[in-house]
Coordinates of C-alpha atoms in Angstrom, one line a residue:
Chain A
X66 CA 127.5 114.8 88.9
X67 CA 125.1 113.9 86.3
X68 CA 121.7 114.7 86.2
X69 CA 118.7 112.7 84.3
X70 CA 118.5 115.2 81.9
X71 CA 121.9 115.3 81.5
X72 CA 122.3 111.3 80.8
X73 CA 119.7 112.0 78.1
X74 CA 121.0 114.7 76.3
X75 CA 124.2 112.7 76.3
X76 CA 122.5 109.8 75.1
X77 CA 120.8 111.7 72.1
X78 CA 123.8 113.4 71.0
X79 CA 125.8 109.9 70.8
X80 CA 122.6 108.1 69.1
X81 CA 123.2 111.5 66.4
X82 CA 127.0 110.9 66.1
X83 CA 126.3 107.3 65.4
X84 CA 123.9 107.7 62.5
X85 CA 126.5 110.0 61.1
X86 CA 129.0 108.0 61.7
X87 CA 127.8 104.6 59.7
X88 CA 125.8 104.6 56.4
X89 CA 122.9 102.6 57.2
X90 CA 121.8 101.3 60.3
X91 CA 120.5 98.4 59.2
X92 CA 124.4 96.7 59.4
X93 CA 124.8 98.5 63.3
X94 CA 123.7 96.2 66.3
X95 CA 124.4 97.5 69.6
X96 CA 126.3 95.5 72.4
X97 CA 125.6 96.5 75.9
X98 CA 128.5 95.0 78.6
X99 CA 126.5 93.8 81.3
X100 CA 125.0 94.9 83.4
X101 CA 124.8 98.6 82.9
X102 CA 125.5 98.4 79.4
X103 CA 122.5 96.8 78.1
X104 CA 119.8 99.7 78.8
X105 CA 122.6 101.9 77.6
X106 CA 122.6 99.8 74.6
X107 CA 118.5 99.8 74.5
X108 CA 118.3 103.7 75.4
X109 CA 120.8 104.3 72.1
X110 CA 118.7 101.8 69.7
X111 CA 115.2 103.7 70.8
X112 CA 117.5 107.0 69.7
X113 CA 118.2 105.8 66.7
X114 CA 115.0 104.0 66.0
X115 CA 113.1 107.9 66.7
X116 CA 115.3 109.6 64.6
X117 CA 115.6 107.0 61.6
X118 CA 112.7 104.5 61.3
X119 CA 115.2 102.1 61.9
X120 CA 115.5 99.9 65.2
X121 CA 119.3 98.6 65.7
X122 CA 118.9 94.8 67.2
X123 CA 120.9 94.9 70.8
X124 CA 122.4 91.9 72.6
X125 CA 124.5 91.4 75.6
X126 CA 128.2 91.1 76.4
X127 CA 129.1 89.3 80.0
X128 CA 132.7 89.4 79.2
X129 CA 133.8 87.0 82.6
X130 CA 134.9 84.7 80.6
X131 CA 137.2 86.5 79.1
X132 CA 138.4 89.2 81.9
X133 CA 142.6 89.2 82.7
X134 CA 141.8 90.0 86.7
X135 CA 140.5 86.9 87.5
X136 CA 142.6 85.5 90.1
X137 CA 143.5 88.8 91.7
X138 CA 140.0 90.4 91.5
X139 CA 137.1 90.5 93.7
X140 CA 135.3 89.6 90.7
X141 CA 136.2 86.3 90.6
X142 CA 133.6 83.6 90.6
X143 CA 130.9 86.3 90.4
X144 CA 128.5 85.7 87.4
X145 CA 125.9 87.4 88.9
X146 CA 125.8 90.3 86.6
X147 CA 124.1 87.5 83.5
X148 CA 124.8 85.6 80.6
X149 CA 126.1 87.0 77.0
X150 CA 122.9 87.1 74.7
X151 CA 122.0 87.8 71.4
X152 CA 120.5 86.0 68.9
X153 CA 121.8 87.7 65.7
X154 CA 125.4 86.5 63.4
X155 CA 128.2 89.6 64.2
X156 CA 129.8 88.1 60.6
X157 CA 130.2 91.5 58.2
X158 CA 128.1 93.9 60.4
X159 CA 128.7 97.1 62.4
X160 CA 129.3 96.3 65.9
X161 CA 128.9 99.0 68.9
X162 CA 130.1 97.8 71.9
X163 CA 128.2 99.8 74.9
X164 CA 129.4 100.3 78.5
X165 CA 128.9 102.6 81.0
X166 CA 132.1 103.9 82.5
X167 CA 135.7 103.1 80.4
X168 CA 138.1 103.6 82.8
X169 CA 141.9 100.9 82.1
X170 CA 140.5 99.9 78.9
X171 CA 140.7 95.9 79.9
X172 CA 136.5 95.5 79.9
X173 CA 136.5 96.6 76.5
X174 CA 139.4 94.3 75.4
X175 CA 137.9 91.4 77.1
X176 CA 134.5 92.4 75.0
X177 CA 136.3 92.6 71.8
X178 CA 138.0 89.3 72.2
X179 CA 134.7 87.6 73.2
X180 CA 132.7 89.7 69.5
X181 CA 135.7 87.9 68.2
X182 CA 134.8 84.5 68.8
X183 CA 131.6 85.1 67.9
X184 CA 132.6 86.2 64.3
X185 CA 133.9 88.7 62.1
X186 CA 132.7 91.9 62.5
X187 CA 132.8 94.5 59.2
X188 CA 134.0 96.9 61.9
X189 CA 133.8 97.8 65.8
X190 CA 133.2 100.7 67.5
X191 CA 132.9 101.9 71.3
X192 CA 130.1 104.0 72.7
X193 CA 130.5 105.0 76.6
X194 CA 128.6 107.5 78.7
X195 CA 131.7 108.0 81.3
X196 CA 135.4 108.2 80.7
X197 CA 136.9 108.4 83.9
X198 CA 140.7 108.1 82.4
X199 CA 143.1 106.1 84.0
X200 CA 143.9 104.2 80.5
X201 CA 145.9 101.0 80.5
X202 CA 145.8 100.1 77.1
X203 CA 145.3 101.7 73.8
X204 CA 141.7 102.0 73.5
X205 CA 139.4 104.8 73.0
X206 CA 135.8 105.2 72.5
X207 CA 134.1 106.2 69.3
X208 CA 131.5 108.2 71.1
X209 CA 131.3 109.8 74.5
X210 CA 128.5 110.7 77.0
X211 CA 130.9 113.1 79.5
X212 CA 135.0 112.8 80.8
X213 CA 135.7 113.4 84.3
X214 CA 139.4 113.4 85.5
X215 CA 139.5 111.3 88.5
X216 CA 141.7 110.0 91.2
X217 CA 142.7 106.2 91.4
X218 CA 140.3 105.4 94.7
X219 CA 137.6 107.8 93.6
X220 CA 134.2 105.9 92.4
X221 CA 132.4 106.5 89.9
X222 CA 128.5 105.5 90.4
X223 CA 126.3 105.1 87.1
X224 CA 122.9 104.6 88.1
X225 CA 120.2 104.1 85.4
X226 CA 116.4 103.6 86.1
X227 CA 115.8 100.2 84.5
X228 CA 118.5 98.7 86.9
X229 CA 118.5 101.3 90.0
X230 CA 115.1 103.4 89.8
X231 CA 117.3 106.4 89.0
X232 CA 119.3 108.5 86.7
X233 CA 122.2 109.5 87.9
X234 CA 126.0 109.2 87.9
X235 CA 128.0 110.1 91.3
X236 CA 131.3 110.5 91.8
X237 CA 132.8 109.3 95.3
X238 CA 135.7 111.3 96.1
X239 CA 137.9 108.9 98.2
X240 CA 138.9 111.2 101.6
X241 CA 143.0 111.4 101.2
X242 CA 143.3 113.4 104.1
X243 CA 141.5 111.8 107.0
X244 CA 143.2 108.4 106.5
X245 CA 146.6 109.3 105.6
Chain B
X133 CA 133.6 112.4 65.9
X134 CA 134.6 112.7 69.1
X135 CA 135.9 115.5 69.2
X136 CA 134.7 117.8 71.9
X137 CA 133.0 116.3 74.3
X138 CA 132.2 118.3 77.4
X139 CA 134.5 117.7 80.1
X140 CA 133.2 118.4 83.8
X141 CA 135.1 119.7 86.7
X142 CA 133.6 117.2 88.7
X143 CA 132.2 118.7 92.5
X144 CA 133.2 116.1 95.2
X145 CA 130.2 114.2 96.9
X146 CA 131.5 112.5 100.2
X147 CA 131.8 109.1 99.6
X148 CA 129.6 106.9 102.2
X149 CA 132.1 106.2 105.7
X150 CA 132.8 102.3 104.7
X151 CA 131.8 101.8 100.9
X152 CA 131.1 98.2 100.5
X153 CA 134.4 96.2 99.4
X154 CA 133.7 96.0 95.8
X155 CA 131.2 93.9 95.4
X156 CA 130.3 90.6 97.8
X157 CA 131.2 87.7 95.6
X158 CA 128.2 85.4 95.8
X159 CA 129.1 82.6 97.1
X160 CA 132.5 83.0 97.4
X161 CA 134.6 79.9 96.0
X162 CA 137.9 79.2 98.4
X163 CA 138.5 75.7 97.3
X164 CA 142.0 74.6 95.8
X165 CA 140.8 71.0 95.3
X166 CA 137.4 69.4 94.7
X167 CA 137.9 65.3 96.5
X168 CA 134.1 65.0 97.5
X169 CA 130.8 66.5 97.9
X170 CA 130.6 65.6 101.8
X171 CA 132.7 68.2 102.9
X172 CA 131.0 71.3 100.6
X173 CA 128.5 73.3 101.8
X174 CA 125.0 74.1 100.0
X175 CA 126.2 77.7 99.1
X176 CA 129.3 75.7 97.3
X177 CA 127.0 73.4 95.4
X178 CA 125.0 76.4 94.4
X179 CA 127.7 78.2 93.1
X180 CA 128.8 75.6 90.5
X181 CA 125.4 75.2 89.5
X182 CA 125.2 78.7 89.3
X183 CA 128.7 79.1 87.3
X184 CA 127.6 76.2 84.8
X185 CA 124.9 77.4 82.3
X186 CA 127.1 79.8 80.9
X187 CA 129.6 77.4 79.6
X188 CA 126.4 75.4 78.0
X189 CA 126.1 78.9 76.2
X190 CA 129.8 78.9 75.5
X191 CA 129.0 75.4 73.4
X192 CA 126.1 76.0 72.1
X193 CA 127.6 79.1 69.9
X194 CA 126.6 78.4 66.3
X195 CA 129.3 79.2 64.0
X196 CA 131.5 80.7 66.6
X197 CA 134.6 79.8 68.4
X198 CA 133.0 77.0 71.0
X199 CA 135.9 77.9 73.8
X200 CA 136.7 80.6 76.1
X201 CA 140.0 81.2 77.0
X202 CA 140.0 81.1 80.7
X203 CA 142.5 78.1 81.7
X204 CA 145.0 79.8 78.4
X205 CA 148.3 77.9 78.8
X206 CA 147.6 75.9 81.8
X207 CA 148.0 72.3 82.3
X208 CA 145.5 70.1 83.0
X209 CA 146.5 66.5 83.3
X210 CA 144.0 63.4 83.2
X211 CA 145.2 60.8 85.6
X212 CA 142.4 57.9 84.6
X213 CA 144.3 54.7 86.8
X214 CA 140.7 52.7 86.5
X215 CA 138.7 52.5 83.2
X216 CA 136.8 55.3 82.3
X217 CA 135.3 56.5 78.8
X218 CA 132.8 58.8 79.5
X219 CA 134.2 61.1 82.0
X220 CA 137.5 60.6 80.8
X221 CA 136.6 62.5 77.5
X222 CA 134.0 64.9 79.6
X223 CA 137.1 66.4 81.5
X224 CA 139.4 66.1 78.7
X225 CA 136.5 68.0 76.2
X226 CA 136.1 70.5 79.2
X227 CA 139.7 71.3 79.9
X228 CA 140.2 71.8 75.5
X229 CA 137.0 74.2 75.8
X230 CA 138.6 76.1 78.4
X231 CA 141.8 76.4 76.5
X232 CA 143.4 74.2 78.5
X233 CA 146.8 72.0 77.3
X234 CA 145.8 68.6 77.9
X235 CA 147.3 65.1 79.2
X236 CA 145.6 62.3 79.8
X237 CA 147.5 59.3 81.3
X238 CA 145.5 55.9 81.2
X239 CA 146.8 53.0 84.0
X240 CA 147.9 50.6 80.8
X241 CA 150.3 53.1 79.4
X242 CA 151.7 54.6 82.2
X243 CA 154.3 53.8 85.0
X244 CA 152.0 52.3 87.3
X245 CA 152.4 48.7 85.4
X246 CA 155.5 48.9 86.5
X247 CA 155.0 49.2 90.1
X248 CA 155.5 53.3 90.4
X249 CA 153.8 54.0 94.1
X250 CA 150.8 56.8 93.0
X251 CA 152.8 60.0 94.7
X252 CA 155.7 59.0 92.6
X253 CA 153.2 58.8 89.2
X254 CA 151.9 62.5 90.4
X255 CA 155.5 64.1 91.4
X256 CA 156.6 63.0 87.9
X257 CA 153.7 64.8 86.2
X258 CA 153.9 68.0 88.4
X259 CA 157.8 68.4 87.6
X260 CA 156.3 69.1 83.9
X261 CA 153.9 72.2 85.6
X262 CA 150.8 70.6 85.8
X263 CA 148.2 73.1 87.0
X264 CA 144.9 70.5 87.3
X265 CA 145.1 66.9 87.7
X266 CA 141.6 65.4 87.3
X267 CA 142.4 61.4 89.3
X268 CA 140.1 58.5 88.5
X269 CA 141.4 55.9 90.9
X270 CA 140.3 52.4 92.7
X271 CA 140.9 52.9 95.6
X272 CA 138.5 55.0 98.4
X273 CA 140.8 57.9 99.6
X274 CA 142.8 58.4 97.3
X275 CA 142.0 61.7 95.8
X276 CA 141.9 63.2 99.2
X277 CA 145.9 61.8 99.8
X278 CA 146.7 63.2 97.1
X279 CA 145.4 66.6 97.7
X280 CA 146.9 66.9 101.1
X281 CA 150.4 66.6 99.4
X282 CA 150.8 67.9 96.1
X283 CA 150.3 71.1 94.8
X284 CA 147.9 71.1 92.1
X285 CA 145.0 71.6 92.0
X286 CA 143.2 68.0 92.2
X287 CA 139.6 66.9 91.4
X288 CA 138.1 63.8 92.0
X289 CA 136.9 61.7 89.1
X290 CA 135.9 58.5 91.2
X291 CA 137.5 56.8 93.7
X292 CA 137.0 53.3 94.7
X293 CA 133.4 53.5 96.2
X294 CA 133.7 56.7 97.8
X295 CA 132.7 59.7 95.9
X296 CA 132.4 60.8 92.3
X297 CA 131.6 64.3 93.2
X298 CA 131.1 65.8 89.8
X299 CA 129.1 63.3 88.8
X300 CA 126.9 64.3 91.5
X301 CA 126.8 68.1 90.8
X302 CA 125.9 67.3 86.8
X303 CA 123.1 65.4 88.2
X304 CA 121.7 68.4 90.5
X305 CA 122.2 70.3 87.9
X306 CA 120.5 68.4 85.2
X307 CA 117.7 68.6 88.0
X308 CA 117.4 71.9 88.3
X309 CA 117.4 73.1 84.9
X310 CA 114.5 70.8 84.3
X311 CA 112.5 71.7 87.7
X312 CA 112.7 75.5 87.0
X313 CA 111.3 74.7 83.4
X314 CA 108.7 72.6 84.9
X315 CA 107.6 74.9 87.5
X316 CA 108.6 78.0 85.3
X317 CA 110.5 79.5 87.7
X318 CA 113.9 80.4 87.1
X319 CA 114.8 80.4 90.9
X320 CA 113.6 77.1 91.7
X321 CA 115.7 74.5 93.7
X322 CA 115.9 70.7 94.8
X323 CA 113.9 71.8 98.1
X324 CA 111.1 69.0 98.9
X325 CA 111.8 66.8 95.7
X326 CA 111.9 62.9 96.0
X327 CA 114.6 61.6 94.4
X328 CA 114.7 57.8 94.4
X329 CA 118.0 55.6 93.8
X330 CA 117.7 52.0 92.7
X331 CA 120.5 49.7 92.2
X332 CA 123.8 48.0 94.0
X333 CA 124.2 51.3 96.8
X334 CA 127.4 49.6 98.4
X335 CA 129.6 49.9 96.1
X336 CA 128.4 53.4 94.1
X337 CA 130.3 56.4 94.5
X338 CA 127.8 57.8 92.4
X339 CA 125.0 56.8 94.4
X340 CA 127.6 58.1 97.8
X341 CA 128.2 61.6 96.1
X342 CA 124.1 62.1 94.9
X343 CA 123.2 61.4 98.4
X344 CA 125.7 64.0 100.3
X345 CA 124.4 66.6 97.1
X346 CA 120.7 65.9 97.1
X347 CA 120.3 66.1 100.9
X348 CA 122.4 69.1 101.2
X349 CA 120.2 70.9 98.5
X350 CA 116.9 70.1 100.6
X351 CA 116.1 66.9 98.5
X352 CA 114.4 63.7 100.1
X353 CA 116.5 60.7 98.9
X354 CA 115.1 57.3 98.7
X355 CA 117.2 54.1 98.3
X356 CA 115.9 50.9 96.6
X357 CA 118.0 47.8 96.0
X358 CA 118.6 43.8 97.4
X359 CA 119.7 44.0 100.7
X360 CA 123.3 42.4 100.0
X361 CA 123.7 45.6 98.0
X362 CA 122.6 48.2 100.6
X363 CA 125.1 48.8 103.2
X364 CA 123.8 48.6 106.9
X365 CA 122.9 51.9 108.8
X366 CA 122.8 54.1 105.5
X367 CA 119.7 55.8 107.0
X368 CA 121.9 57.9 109.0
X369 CA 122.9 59.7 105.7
X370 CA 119.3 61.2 106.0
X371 CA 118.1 58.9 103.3
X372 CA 115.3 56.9 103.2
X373 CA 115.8 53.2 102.8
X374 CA 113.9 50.4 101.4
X375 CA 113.9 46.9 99.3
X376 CA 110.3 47.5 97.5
X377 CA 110.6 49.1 94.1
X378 CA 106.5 50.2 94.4
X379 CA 107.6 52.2 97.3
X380 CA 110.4 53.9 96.4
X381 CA 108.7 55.0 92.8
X382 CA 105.7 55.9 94.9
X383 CA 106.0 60.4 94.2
X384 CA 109.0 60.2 93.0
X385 CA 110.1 63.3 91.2
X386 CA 113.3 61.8 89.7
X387 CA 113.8 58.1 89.1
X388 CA 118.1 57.2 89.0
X389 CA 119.1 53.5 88.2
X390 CA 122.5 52.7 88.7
X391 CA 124.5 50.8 86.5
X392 CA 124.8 46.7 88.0
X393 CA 128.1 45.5 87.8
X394 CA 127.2 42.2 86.4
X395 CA 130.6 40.7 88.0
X396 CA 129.1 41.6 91.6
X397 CA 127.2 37.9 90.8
X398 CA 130.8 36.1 91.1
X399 CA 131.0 37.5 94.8
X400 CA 127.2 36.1 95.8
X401 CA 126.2 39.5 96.4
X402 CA 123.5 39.2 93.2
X403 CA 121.6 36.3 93.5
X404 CA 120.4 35.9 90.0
X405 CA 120.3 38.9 87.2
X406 CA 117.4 37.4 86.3
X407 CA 115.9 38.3 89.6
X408 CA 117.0 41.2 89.8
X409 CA 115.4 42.3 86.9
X410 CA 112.3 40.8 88.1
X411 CA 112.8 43.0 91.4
X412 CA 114.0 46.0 90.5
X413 CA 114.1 46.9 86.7
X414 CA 112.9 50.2 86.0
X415 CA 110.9 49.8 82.9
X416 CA 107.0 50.9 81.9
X417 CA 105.9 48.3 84.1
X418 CA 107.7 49.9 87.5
X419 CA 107.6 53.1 86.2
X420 CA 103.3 53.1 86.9
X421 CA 103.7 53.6 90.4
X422 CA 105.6 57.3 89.5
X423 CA 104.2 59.9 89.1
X424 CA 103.8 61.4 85.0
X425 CA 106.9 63.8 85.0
X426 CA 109.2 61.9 86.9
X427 CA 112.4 62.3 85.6
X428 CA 114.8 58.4 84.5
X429 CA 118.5 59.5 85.0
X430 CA 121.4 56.7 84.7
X431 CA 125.0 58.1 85.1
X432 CA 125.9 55.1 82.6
X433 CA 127.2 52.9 80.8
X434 CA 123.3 51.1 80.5
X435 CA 123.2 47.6 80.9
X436 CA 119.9 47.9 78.3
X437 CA 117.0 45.8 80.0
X438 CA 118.7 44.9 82.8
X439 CA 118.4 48.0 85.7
X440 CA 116.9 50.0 83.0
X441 CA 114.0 49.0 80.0
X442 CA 115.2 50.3 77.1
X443 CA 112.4 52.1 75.7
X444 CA 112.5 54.1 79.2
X445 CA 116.2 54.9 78.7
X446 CA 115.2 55.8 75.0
X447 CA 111.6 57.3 75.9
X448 CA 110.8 60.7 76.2
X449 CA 111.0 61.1 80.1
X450 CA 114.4 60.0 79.8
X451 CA 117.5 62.8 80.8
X452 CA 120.6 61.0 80.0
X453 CA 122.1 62.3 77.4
X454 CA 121.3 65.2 79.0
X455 CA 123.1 64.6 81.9
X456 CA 126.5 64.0 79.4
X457 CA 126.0 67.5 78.1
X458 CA 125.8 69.1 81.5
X459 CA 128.8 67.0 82.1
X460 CA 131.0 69.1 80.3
X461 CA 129.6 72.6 81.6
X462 CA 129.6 71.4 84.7
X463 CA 132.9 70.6 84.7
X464 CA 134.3 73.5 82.9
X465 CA 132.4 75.5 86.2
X466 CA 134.7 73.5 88.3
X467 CA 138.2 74.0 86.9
X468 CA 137.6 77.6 86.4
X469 CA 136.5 77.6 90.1
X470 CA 139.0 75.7 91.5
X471 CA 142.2 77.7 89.1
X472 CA 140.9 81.4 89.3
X473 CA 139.6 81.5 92.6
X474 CA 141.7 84.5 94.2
X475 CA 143.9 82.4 96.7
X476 CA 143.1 83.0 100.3
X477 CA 145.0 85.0 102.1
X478 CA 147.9 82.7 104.3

């Protein structure tokens, strides 16, 4: 669905809305929601750092402790994907969260309650390559890579090079008609 | 600003035949209660020592919230029927840092004075919605009664001489942390360490639960102690036995004294204290026959100079108040186990 050069050109253009978008980015540090976030997040600092001199710090958001699907999810005691890092204080700065795919909108309101407890932001904002749709709560992102419309059992595969030796994002159509 | 992103009219691309559920949860965690370490398997232990060093990270946030909100509005009730300081405030501290609602119910203040039977005491507290009872109890057995008729979700905090379980995984854990730094690798296990246990083995739960852990998790476990105090045909735990402190400090990669109950000297099973710390004391004298990096644990309270020297339980070897930290990660890793676990299907 996606191409490499596609990923990057939609990475590039979101790094550009992002400098236009805040005054300095000395205040921005980008937050990449494990696990596909984080070179996301890394990918949008080098951007930024190419086109401005200036390198955005980057940390990382697990968000399981904070997820609302615990006990009815696969995802359960899975803390595979690693730990929330970052070694700078969120108090009064610009903070991006970055994920892959937004999709119900719950990921991104288990990050922001998480950024919360870390401190007080200045302000948040959302950066995601994919929107799939399918909200379930009010939240939009700030900057986009590409929308797709999909269907509920469809699946949407990002796969970047640091964690899959590739970039590329599929979509799986699930096959209605053979099953039902 | 965003405005008008592109939009794609996405092509289909067959999905594979049977796409992998979800994803395979590692070490998939069943359990509704946690009564002992006997009956878990290695991939169990490993997954609470897995699930642990994120809550150290939870409490080791500088200016930040120190909790997580993963046990919001659930009950967790401490049932402490036996005294208990340390791991009375480790589950109560872990519970609050999961945003738990707490109880904690001590023997002197409660019902059981009175001559309440103990299903009685728990029926009473689960009529009030208690989701977790953490039970510290006297007698062997009595975790695992409970479990098989109430329905919370109950973990063992020591029974009688039978098992302190998390007790046991803080001490794996503890361990660990410090063989991975050691050996700098951040996959590293308990496989082929000696781990040697010195004190009154007969009546520890402590020393019952570290056994069942450390053999499961490949370790070789040596017992030291008098003879009254080391109950007969303990070998067939897998351990090692023996009454010479030389030998059982002899490569020892971890050195864990256990707390003598002084009282145990009124039932003639402790000749003399002052032979015993002649025998068995693990101080700078003992410790020349282990090796440089061996580790001194004690799951406490310290009698000071009398199982342990006090410059050894002070020194810089020494991981005990380590071991309290972990405590309280260790079991925040098990409540959020045991409550949000998906229940198994009927």
């Amino acid at each position: 669905m996606l191409t490499p050069d596609a990923i990057a050109h939609a990475i590039h253009r979101m790094a550009q809305e992002i400098i236009e978008a805040n005054d300095s980015m000395e205040s921005v540090a980008l937050l990449g929601i494990l696990s596909r976030g984080r070179p996301l997040a890394e990918r949008l600092a080098r951007e930024i750092h190419a086109m401005t001199g200036v390198l955005p710090k980057v940390g990382s958001l697990s968000t399981t402790l904070y997820r609302d699907d615990l006990r009815s999810s696969h995802a359960s005691a899975k803390m595979g994907s690693g730990e929330t890092h970052f070694d700078f204080d969120v108090d009064g700065i610009t903070v991006i969260l970055v994920d892959d795919v937004i999709s119900k909108g719950r990921t991104t309101r288990a990050a922001l309650d998480e950024v919360m407890d870390y401190g007080r932001p200045a302000r948040v904002q959302l950066a995601c390559l994919i929107d799939r749709g399918r909200r379930e709560l009010p939240i939009q992102p700030d900057y986009l890579g590409w929308s797709i419309r999909t269907d509920p059992l469809d699946h949407v595969a990002v796969k970047l090079d640091e964690c899959d030796g590739e970039d590329i994002v599929l979509l799986e159509r699930a096959l209605h008609d053979a099953n039902e | 600003m965003n405005a008008e992103h592109p939009s794609i009219e996405p092509v289909a691309v067959a999905a594979p035949k049977d796409r992998a559920p979800a994803e395979k949860v590692r070490g998939g965690w069943t359990r509704r209660h946690l009564v002992g370490i006997e009956d878990l398997s290695r991939e169990e232990i490993e997954t609470v020592l897995d699930v642990a060093p994120q809550f150290i990270a939870v409490q080791q946030r500088g200016s930040g919230i120190k909790k997580v909100p993963l046990l919001q509005g659930r009950l967790v009730v401490n049932l402490f029927l036996e005294p208990s300081t340390r791991t009375r405030v480790s589950f109560e501290l872990a519970a609050k840092r999961l945003s738990a609602d707490t109880l904690t119910v001590t023997a002197s203040a409660s019902s059981v004075v009175k001559g309440e039977s103990l299903h009685d005491t728990l029926a009473n507290i689960e009529a009030m919605h208690s989701d977790i009872v953490v039970i510290r109890h006297a007698y062997s057995g009595s975790a695992q009664i409970l479990a098989e008729r109430h329905a919370s979700h109950i973990i063992n905090a020591g029974d009688g001489s039978h098992e302190h379980p998390t007790q046991a995984l803080l001490d794996a854990f503890t361990i660990r942390q410090h063989v991975r730094k050691y050996r700098e690798d951040p996959n590293a296990g308990l496989d082929g360490l000696r781990v040697a246990i010195i004190g009154d083995i007969t009546h520890s739960r402590v020393a019952r639960s570290n056994i069942w852990c450390l053999t499961k998790l490949g370790a070789k476990v040596v017992l030291c102690g008098p003879r009254t105090l080391m109950p007969a045909g303990i070998e067939r735990m897998g351990v090692e036995v023996t009454s010479s402190l030389q030998e059982a400090l002899r490569g020892a990669d971890v050195v864990y004294a256990l707390r003598i109950q002084v009282e145990r000297q009124a039932s003639c099973l402790l000749p003399s204290i002052r032979e015993y710390i002649r025998l068995y004391r693990v101080d700078s004298d003992s410790l020349r026959n282990a090796p440089e990096h061996a580790l001194i644990m004690h799951p406490g309270p310290i009698n000071r100079d009398i199982e342990l020297a006090a410059d050894i339980a002070d020194g810089a070897r020494s991981v005990i108040l380590e071991q309290v930290s972990n405590g309280v990660a260790v079991r925040m890793a098990i409540m959020h186990l045991l409550a949000n676990s998906p229940r198994p299907a009927a």
